[in-house]
Short mmCIF file of C-alpha atoms and ligand atoms in Angstrom, two decimals:
data_model
loop_
_atom_site.label_atom_id
_atom_site.label_comp_id
_atom_site.label_asym_id
_atom_site.label_seq_id
_atom_site.Cartn_x
_atom_site.Cartn_y
_atom_site.Cartn_z
CA LEU A 598 -33.57 -24.78 32.13
CA LEU A 599 -30.35 -23.79 33.05
CA ARG A 600 -28.30 -27.08 30.59
CA GLU A 601 -30.29 -25.50 28.12
CA LEU A 602 -29.19 -21.99 29.04
CA ALA A 603 -25.30 -23.36 29.20
CA ILE A 604 -25.88 -25.45 25.79
CA ALA A 605 -27.38 -22.63 23.27
CA ARG A 606 -24.47 -20.19 24.97
CA VAL A 607 -22.06 -22.96 23.70
CA MET A 608 -24.17 -23.26 20.55
CA ALA A 609 -23.46 -19.22 20.03
CA SER A 610 -19.28 -19.21 21.10
CA PHE A 611 -19.11 -22.12 17.76
CA MET A 612 -21.86 -20.49 15.50
CA PHE A 613 -19.82 -17.39 16.23
CA LEU A 614 -16.79 -19.36 15.15
CA SER A 615 -18.19 -20.32 11.65
CA ASN A 616 -21.27 -18.48 11.12
CA THR A 617 -21.50 -15.25 12.89
CA LEU A 618 -19.02 -13.87 10.29
CA ALA A 619 -19.76 -16.18 7.41
CA MET A 620 -18.32 -15.42 4.12
CA ASP A 621 -21.13 -14.82 2.26
CA ASP A 622 -22.59 -12.11 4.22
CA TYR A 623 -19.33 -10.45 3.65
CA MET A 624 -18.30 -10.89 -0.09
CA SER A 625 -17.01 -7.46 -0.09
CA VAL A 626 -14.38 -7.34 2.34
CA SER A 627 -11.12 -9.02 1.36
CA THR A 628 -10.06 -12.85 3.28
CA TYR A 629 -8.05 -14.33 4.93
CA GLN A 630 -7.32 -18.23 5.34
CA ASP A 631 -6.67 -19.50 9.41
CA MET A 632 -4.13 -21.96 7.97
CA ALA A 633 -1.83 -18.77 6.14
CA LEU A 634 -1.62 -16.42 9.45
CA THR A 635 1.11 -17.43 11.59
CA THR A 636 1.51 -15.88 15.12
CA VAL A 637 4.26 -14.06 15.20
CA LYS A 638 3.65 -12.82 18.74
CA GLN A 639 0.78 -11.11 21.40
CA LEU A 640 0.76 -7.44 20.19
CA GLY A 641 -1.82 -6.54 23.31
CA GLN A 642 -4.97 -6.81 25.11
CA GLY A 643 -7.77 -4.62 26.39
CA HIS A 644 -11.12 -5.78 28.43
CA PHE A 645 -12.98 -7.55 25.23
CA GLY A 646 -9.95 -8.42 22.70
CA VAL A 647 -6.77 -10.42 22.18
CA VAL A 648 -4.81 -8.78 19.28
CA GLU A 649 -1.55 -11.18 18.09
CA LEU A 650 1.84 -9.45 15.37
CA CYS A 651 0.64 -12.14 12.09
CA SER A 652 2.76 -12.99 9.26
CA HIS A 653 0.12 -13.78 6.22
CA ASP A 654 1.83 -15.96 3.84
CA ASN A 655 0.82 -15.07 0.55
CA SER A 656 3.08 -17.35 -1.49
CA SER A 657 -0.96 -18.62 -3.09
CA ASN A 658 -1.27 -15.46 -4.83
CA SER A 659 0.69 -14.24 -7.82
CA VAL A 660 3.19 -12.43 -5.88
CA PRO A 661 5.27 -16.12 -4.66
CA HIS A 662 7.04 -16.00 -1.13
CA ARG A 663 5.94 -13.05 -0.25
CA SER A 664 4.49 -12.46 3.01
CA GLU A 665 2.85 -9.55 4.94
CA LEU A 666 2.70 -8.04 8.39
CA VAL A 667 -0.63 -7.87 10.31
CA ALA A 668 -2.52 -7.38 13.08
CA VAL A 669 -5.27 -9.80 14.01
CA LYS A 670 -8.10 -9.47 16.60
CA SER A 671 -9.84 -11.69 18.49
CA LEU A 672 -12.72 -12.16 21.25
CA ARG A 673 -10.75 -13.66 24.53
CA ASP A 674 -10.81 -16.45 25.67
CA ASN A 675 -13.17 -15.90 28.76
CA MET A 676 -14.63 -13.10 26.22
CA ARG A 677 -17.04 -15.38 24.10
CA SER A 678 -20.77 -14.74 25.93
CA VAL A 679 -23.53 -14.21 23.14
CA GLN A 680 -23.76 -10.80 23.97
CA ASN A 681 -19.62 -9.85 23.58
CA THR A 682 -19.34 -11.78 20.28
CA SER A 683 -23.08 -9.99 18.50
CA ASP A 684 -20.13 -6.58 19.62
CA PHE A 685 -17.96 -8.50 17.49
CA ARG A 686 -19.86 -8.65 14.83
CA ASN A 687 -20.96 -5.05 14.81
CA GLU A 688 -16.98 -4.14 15.69
CA PHE A 689 -16.65 -5.50 12.39
CA ASP A 690 -19.87 -4.18 10.54
CA ILE A 691 -18.53 -0.50 11.71
CA TRP A 692 -15.71 -0.64 11.45
CA ARG A 693 -15.82 -1.61 7.68
CA GLU A 694 -17.36 1.18 6.80
CA PHE A 695 -14.50 3.58 7.48
CA ASP A 696 -11.94 4.77 4.62
CA HIS A 697 -10.11 7.82 6.93
CA LYS A 698 -6.00 8.72 7.34
CA ASN A 699 -6.44 8.36 10.91
CA ILE A 700 -8.08 5.16 11.36
CA VAL A 701 -7.13 1.94 11.64
CA LYS A 702 -7.58 0.22 8.37
CA LEU A 703 -9.53 -2.81 8.86
CA LEU A 704 -8.38 -5.14 5.88
CA GLY A 705 -10.80 -7.95 6.07
CA LEU A 706 -11.51 -10.40 8.01
CA SER A 707 -9.78 -14.30 8.82
CA LEU A 708 -12.07 -17.51 8.07
CA PRO A 709 -12.60 -19.59 9.08
CA SER A 710 -12.31 -18.19 12.83
CA GLY A 711 -13.70 -15.02 12.46
CA ARG A 712 -10.66 -12.49 13.10
CA LEU A 713 -10.91 -9.30 11.90
CA VAL A 714 -7.69 -8.60 10.36
CA MET A 715 -6.11 -4.97 10.39
CA GLU A 716 -2.80 -3.10 9.33
CA TYR A 717 0.20 -3.27 11.68
CA ILE A 718 0.58 -0.18 12.97
CA GLU A 719 4.43 -0.73 14.91
CA ASN A 720 4.67 1.91 17.36
CA GLY A 721 1.42 0.69 19.08
CA SER A 722 -1.44 2.00 21.17
CA LEU A 723 -0.20 6.17 21.51
CA PHE A 724 -1.68 5.23 25.84
CA SER A 725 1.97 2.99 25.57
CA TRP A 726 3.99 5.75 23.16
CA LEU A 727 3.49 8.14 26.00
CA SER A 728 5.00 5.52 28.80
CA GLN A 729 7.21 4.70 27.39
CA ASN A 730 8.99 8.02 26.38
CA ARG A 731 7.92 9.58 29.69
CA LYS A 732 9.80 6.66 30.93
CA GLN A 733 12.97 7.57 29.47
CA GLU A 734 13.12 11.38 29.77
CA VAL A 735 12.33 12.09 26.38
CA PRO A 736 12.30 16.17 26.78
CA PHE A 737 8.38 16.88 26.66
CA ASP A 738 9.02 19.69 25.24
CA SER A 739 10.69 18.24 21.95
CA ILE A 740 7.83 16.28 21.66
CA PHE A 741 5.19 18.97 21.81
CA GLU A 742 4.50 19.50 18.41
CA GLN A 743 3.97 15.70 17.91
CA LEU A 744 1.41 15.46 20.57
CA PHE A 745 -0.77 18.93 18.98
CA ALA A 746 -0.80 16.99 15.33
CA PHE A 747 -1.81 13.70 17.48
CA SER A 748 -4.31 16.09 19.00
CA ILE A 749 -5.97 17.50 15.54
CA GLN A 750 -5.53 13.59 13.88
CA ILE A 751 -7.32 12.05 16.43
CA CYS A 752 -10.48 15.32 15.71
CA GLU A 753 -10.20 14.56 12.57
CA GLY A 754 -10.80 11.11 12.34
CA MET A 755 -13.31 11.83 14.92
CA GLU A 756 -15.04 14.20 12.77
CA TYR A 757 -15.52 11.25 10.39
CA ILE A 758 -16.27 8.98 12.78
CA HIS A 759 -19.19 11.55 13.21
CA SER A 760 -20.30 12.17 9.62
CA LYS A 761 -20.31 8.20 8.76
CA GLY A 762 -23.51 8.67 11.99
CA LYS A 763 -21.36 6.67 14.18
CA ILE A 764 -20.23 7.19 18.05
CA HIS A 765 -16.89 5.47 19.00
CA ARG A 766 -18.02 5.25 22.76
CA ASP A 767 -14.67 4.33 23.74
CA LEU A 768 -11.89 6.38 22.42
CA ALA A 769 -9.28 6.92 24.46
CA ALA A 770 -5.56 7.11 24.76
CA ARG A 771 -4.98 3.14 25.05
CA ASN A 772 -7.44 3.39 21.41
CA VAL A 773 -5.51 5.36 19.59
CA MET A 774 -1.60 3.41 17.31
CA VAL A 775 0.74 5.82 16.40
CA GLY A 776 1.71 4.97 12.91
CA SER A 777 4.72 6.32 10.88
CA GLN A 778 3.78 9.27 8.50
CA PHE A 779 6.38 8.35 5.65
CA CYS A 780 5.94 12.12 3.38
CA SER A 781 6.38 14.28 6.41
CA LEU A 782 6.89 17.67 5.52
CA ASP A 783 8.81 18.03 8.90
CA ALA A 784 10.04 14.59 9.04
CA ASP A 785 12.47 15.46 12.28
CA LYS A 786 9.15 16.99 13.91
CA ILE A 787 6.05 15.39 12.90
CA SER A 788 6.63 11.82 11.85
CA LEU A 789 4.33 9.98 13.63
CA VAL A 790 0.67 9.75 13.31
CA ALA A 791 -2.70 9.10 15.27
CA LYS A 792 -5.34 6.42 14.04
CA ILE A 793 -8.09 5.38 15.67
CA SER A 794 -9.23 1.96 16.68
CA ASP A 795 -10.73 0.12 18.76
CA PHE A 796 -14.77 0.03 17.52
CA GLY A 797 -15.98 -2.52 19.67
CA LEU A 798 -18.19 -0.23 21.52
CA SER A 799 -19.27 1.75 19.07
CA ARG A 800 -22.48 2.13 17.45
CA ARG A 801 -24.42 3.25 14.78
CA VAL A 802 -27.30 5.96 15.72
CA ASP A 803 -30.91 5.89 14.08
CA ALA A 804 -30.82 8.97 11.84
CA THR A 805 -33.98 9.93 13.22
CA LYS A 806 -32.10 10.53 16.94
CA THR A 807 -28.84 12.34 17.98
CA TYR A 808 -28.20 9.48 20.71
CA TYR A 809 -27.83 5.99 21.19
CA ARG A 810 -28.99 4.06 24.56
CA GLY A 811 -27.25 1.12 25.53
CA ASN A 812 -25.90 -1.27 28.73
CA PRO A 813 -23.13 0.66 31.18
CA GLU A 814 -21.99 -3.05 32.43
CA GLU A 815 -18.07 -2.40 32.21
CA PHE A 816 -16.96 0.63 30.88
CA PRO A 817 -14.23 2.72 31.37
CA VAL A 818 -16.08 5.51 33.66
CA GLN A 819 -13.17 7.74 34.16
CA TRP A 820 -13.84 8.57 29.80
CA TYR A 821 -17.27 8.82 30.20
CA ALA A 822 -19.74 12.13 30.52
CA PRO A 823 -21.96 12.31 32.85
CA GLU A 824 -25.30 11.51 30.79
CA CYS A 825 -23.59 8.58 30.74
CA ILE A 826 -22.40 7.76 33.69
CA LYS A 827 -25.91 8.31 34.90
CA ASP A 828 -28.22 6.83 32.22
CA GLN A 829 -26.71 5.15 29.48
CA SER A 830 -27.56 7.76 26.71
CA TYR A 831 -24.65 8.41 24.28
CA HIS A 832 -24.08 11.28 22.38
CA TYR A 833 -22.32 12.30 19.59
CA THR A 834 -20.86 15.15 22.26
CA SER A 835 -20.29 12.43 24.63
CA ASP A 836 -17.76 11.69 22.51
CA VAL A 837 -16.32 14.78 22.79
CA TRP A 838 -16.18 14.84 26.16
CA SER A 839 -13.91 11.59 26.05
CA PHE A 840 -12.02 13.38 23.25
CA GLY A 841 -10.62 15.80 26.33
CA VAL A 842 -10.24 13.23 28.23
CA THR A 843 -7.79 11.44 25.30
CA LEU A 844 -5.59 15.86 25.74
CA TRP A 845 -5.70 15.79 29.26
CA GLU A 846 -3.89 11.93 28.40
CA ILE A 847 -1.63 13.62 26.00
CA PHE A 848 -0.32 16.64 27.34
CA SER A 849 -0.21 15.15 30.70
CA TYR A 850 2.25 12.04 29.24
CA GLY A 851 0.57 9.71 29.86
CA GLN A 852 -1.47 9.93 33.56
CA ARG A 853 -4.37 7.92 34.16
CA PRO A 854 -6.95 10.13 34.78
CA GLU A 855 -8.40 9.63 38.01
CA TYR A 856 -11.21 11.49 40.16
CA LYS A 857 -10.43 10.68 43.80
CA ASN A 858 -12.57 11.33 46.91
CA ALA A 859 -10.61 13.49 48.86
CA GLU A 860 -11.62 12.85 52.04
CA LYS A 861 -11.79 9.05 51.87
CA LYS A 862 -8.78 8.99 49.60
CA SER A 863 -10.66 6.03 47.23
CA HIS A 864 -12.51 6.18 44.27
CA LEU A 865 -15.71 7.33 43.72
CA THR A 866 -18.47 5.59 43.05
CA LEU A 867 -20.22 5.97 40.08
CA VAL A 868 -22.91 8.10 41.76
CA GLU A 869 -20.59 9.92 43.66
CA LEU A 870 -18.40 9.93 40.28
CA PHE A 871 -22.11 11.22 38.80
CA ASN A 872 -22.49 14.12 41.75
CA ALA A 873 -18.71 15.13 41.92
CA LEU A 874 -19.22 16.08 37.64
CA GLN A 875 -22.17 18.30 38.34
CA GLU A 876 -20.58 19.95 41.49
CA GLY A 877 -18.01 20.97 38.51
CA CYS A 878 -15.55 18.88 39.86
CA ARG A 879 -13.01 18.25 36.95
CA LEU A 880 -9.34 16.27 35.99
CA PRO A 881 -6.22 19.50 36.83
CA ARG A 882 -4.62 21.09 33.86
CA PRO A 883 -1.42 18.73 33.56
CA VAL A 884 1.61 21.15 34.41
CA ASN A 885 2.92 20.90 30.38
CA CYS A 886 -0.64 22.04 28.55
CA PRO A 887 -0.34 25.56 27.55
CA THR A 888 -3.46 26.88 29.26
CA SER A 889 -5.05 28.11 26.09
CA MET A 890 -4.90 24.32 24.89
CA PHE A 891 -6.72 23.57 28.13
CA GLU A 892 -9.54 25.92 27.94
CA ILE A 893 -10.19 23.34 24.08
CA VAL A 894 -10.18 20.87 27.12
CA ARG A 895 -12.74 22.50 29.35
CA SER A 896 -14.98 23.32 26.55
CA CYS A 897 -14.93 19.69 26.09
CA TRP A 898 -16.20 18.76 30.03
CA ALA A 899 -19.16 20.68 29.74
CA PHE A 900 -21.95 19.40 31.48
CA LYS A 901 -24.70 19.07 29.28
CA HIS A 902 -23.78 17.60 26.42
CA GLU A 903 -25.68 20.38 24.01
CA ASP A 904 -23.28 22.81 25.18
CA ARG A 905 -20.12 20.93 24.47
CA PRO A 906 -18.43 21.80 20.37
CA THR A 907 -18.51 19.34 17.76
CA PHE A 908 -16.04 17.92 16.17
CA THR A 909 -15.38 20.28 13.21
CA SER A 910 -15.18 23.38 15.55
CA LEU A 911 -12.76 22.02 17.52
CA LEU A 912 -10.88 21.57 14.31
CA GLY A 913 -11.22 24.44 13.54
CA LYS A 914 -10.30 25.91 17.56
CA LEU A 915 -7.26 23.34 17.29
CA GLN A 916 -5.99 23.95 13.91
CA LYS A 917 -5.47 28.23 15.09
CA GLU A 918 -3.52 27.43 18.32
CA GLU A 919 -0.17 28.76 18.28
CA VAL A 920 2.33 25.45 18.97
P1 ADP B 2202 -9.95 -4.87 23.22
O1 ADP B 2202 -11.36 -4.14 22.12
O2 ADP B 2202 -10.00 -5.09 23.56
O3 ADP B 2202 -10.05 -3.41 24.19
P2 ADP B 2202 -8.29 -2.98 21.28
O4 ADP B 2202 -8.54 -3.65 19.89
O5 ADP B 2202 -7.96 -1.72 21.88
O6 ADP B 2202 -8.79 -4.42 21.96
O7 ADP B 2202 -6.43 -4.14 21.01
C1 ADP B 2202 -5.88 -3.72 22.71
C2 ADP B 2202 -4.30 -3.06 22.34
O8 ADP B 2202 -3.57 -4.02 21.65
C3 ADP B 2202 -3.93 -2.17 22.08
O9 ADP B 2202 -4.02 -1.60 23.04
C4 ADP B 2202 -2.74 -2.53 21.76
O10 ADP B 2202 -1.90 -2.25 22.42
C5 ADP B 2202 -3.32 -3.39 20.46
N1 ADP B 2202 -3.30 -3.25 19.34
C6 ADP B 2202 -4.64 -3.06 18.59
N2 ADP B 2202 -4.34 -3.04 17.30
C7 ADP B 2202 -3.18 -2.81 16.69
C8 ADP B 2202 -2.18 -2.49 15.49
N3 ADP B 2202 -3.43 -2.81 14.88
N4 ADP B 2202 -1.01 -3.12 15.23
C9 ADP B 2202 -0.60 -2.97 16.87
N5 ADP B 2202 -0.88 -3.00 17.57
C10 ADP B 2202 -2.27 -2.80 18.28
MG1 MG B 2203 -8.82 -1.30 23.74
#
């Protein structure tokens, strides 16, 4: 039985490469040929995927000798389990339906490997952008307007995702990319645009429900709402909790959110974390975060999911904030 299981796993990996994302299923998206993609460098890797910068040779098309840069995502070699493979397909299915200025654009699928081809975002993730600025000692005040614009842009992208009946489930600064915005009114101060990415954990919500039930496995619990930690139910407003943590990352200038056990000075277990959140423990206000902004952040961290604001109401509040 074990041998058969092992064979089934290997077969499943091959299925992923050849059939899982077969051309017939996806005639509506652009297809790229693996052979026309040349890797330039690795851009980053998360828990599940590796993202590479590739140059795409267009010379077989109408424009001769023209190549474009794209970002190409594949599953990490050690992550090719049946579950992850189906999550990868799910990521494609969800992402291909999105078309919004604050969401990284999925361009298509590369065959026969089945990798995802997306627009290349030259400034990388918001997390690395924040850390770099902090390390280079760029004064926080000088980028405050830009950070505020990012907050609104992420909120707009999330409002759109929810309007499409999807939950992101992994909203964090590492999964928001920083793109360039060429037609900015105030090019000096707000020249960058936040674009939400990484739909690997995203799910479609059954139209008759307001939540999705999933496995807790290897999830980023510091970004997770209490109901996700306790019984793995993901509501639309579970994303709102994660948005609050993302705002915390932005206004703490790229620090990592960590709940620590004051007595043991160690990380909390899941049960300890849930109990602490239930007792009202929250991440502290970052020194650079204005108190009115932190009130908005705190509203995202209401213990009960039904007490949290929607992205539409958050957008209204953020737009009223004075910068
Ligand atoms: P995972 O599902 O493994 O978390 P991600 O989609 O989050 O993978 O990508 C991992 C990292 O790769 C990101 O944090 C970012 O640094 C980089 N990256 C992802 N997409 C792009 C892109 N379109 N352009 C530039 N860098 C990217
Ligand atoms: Mg990621």
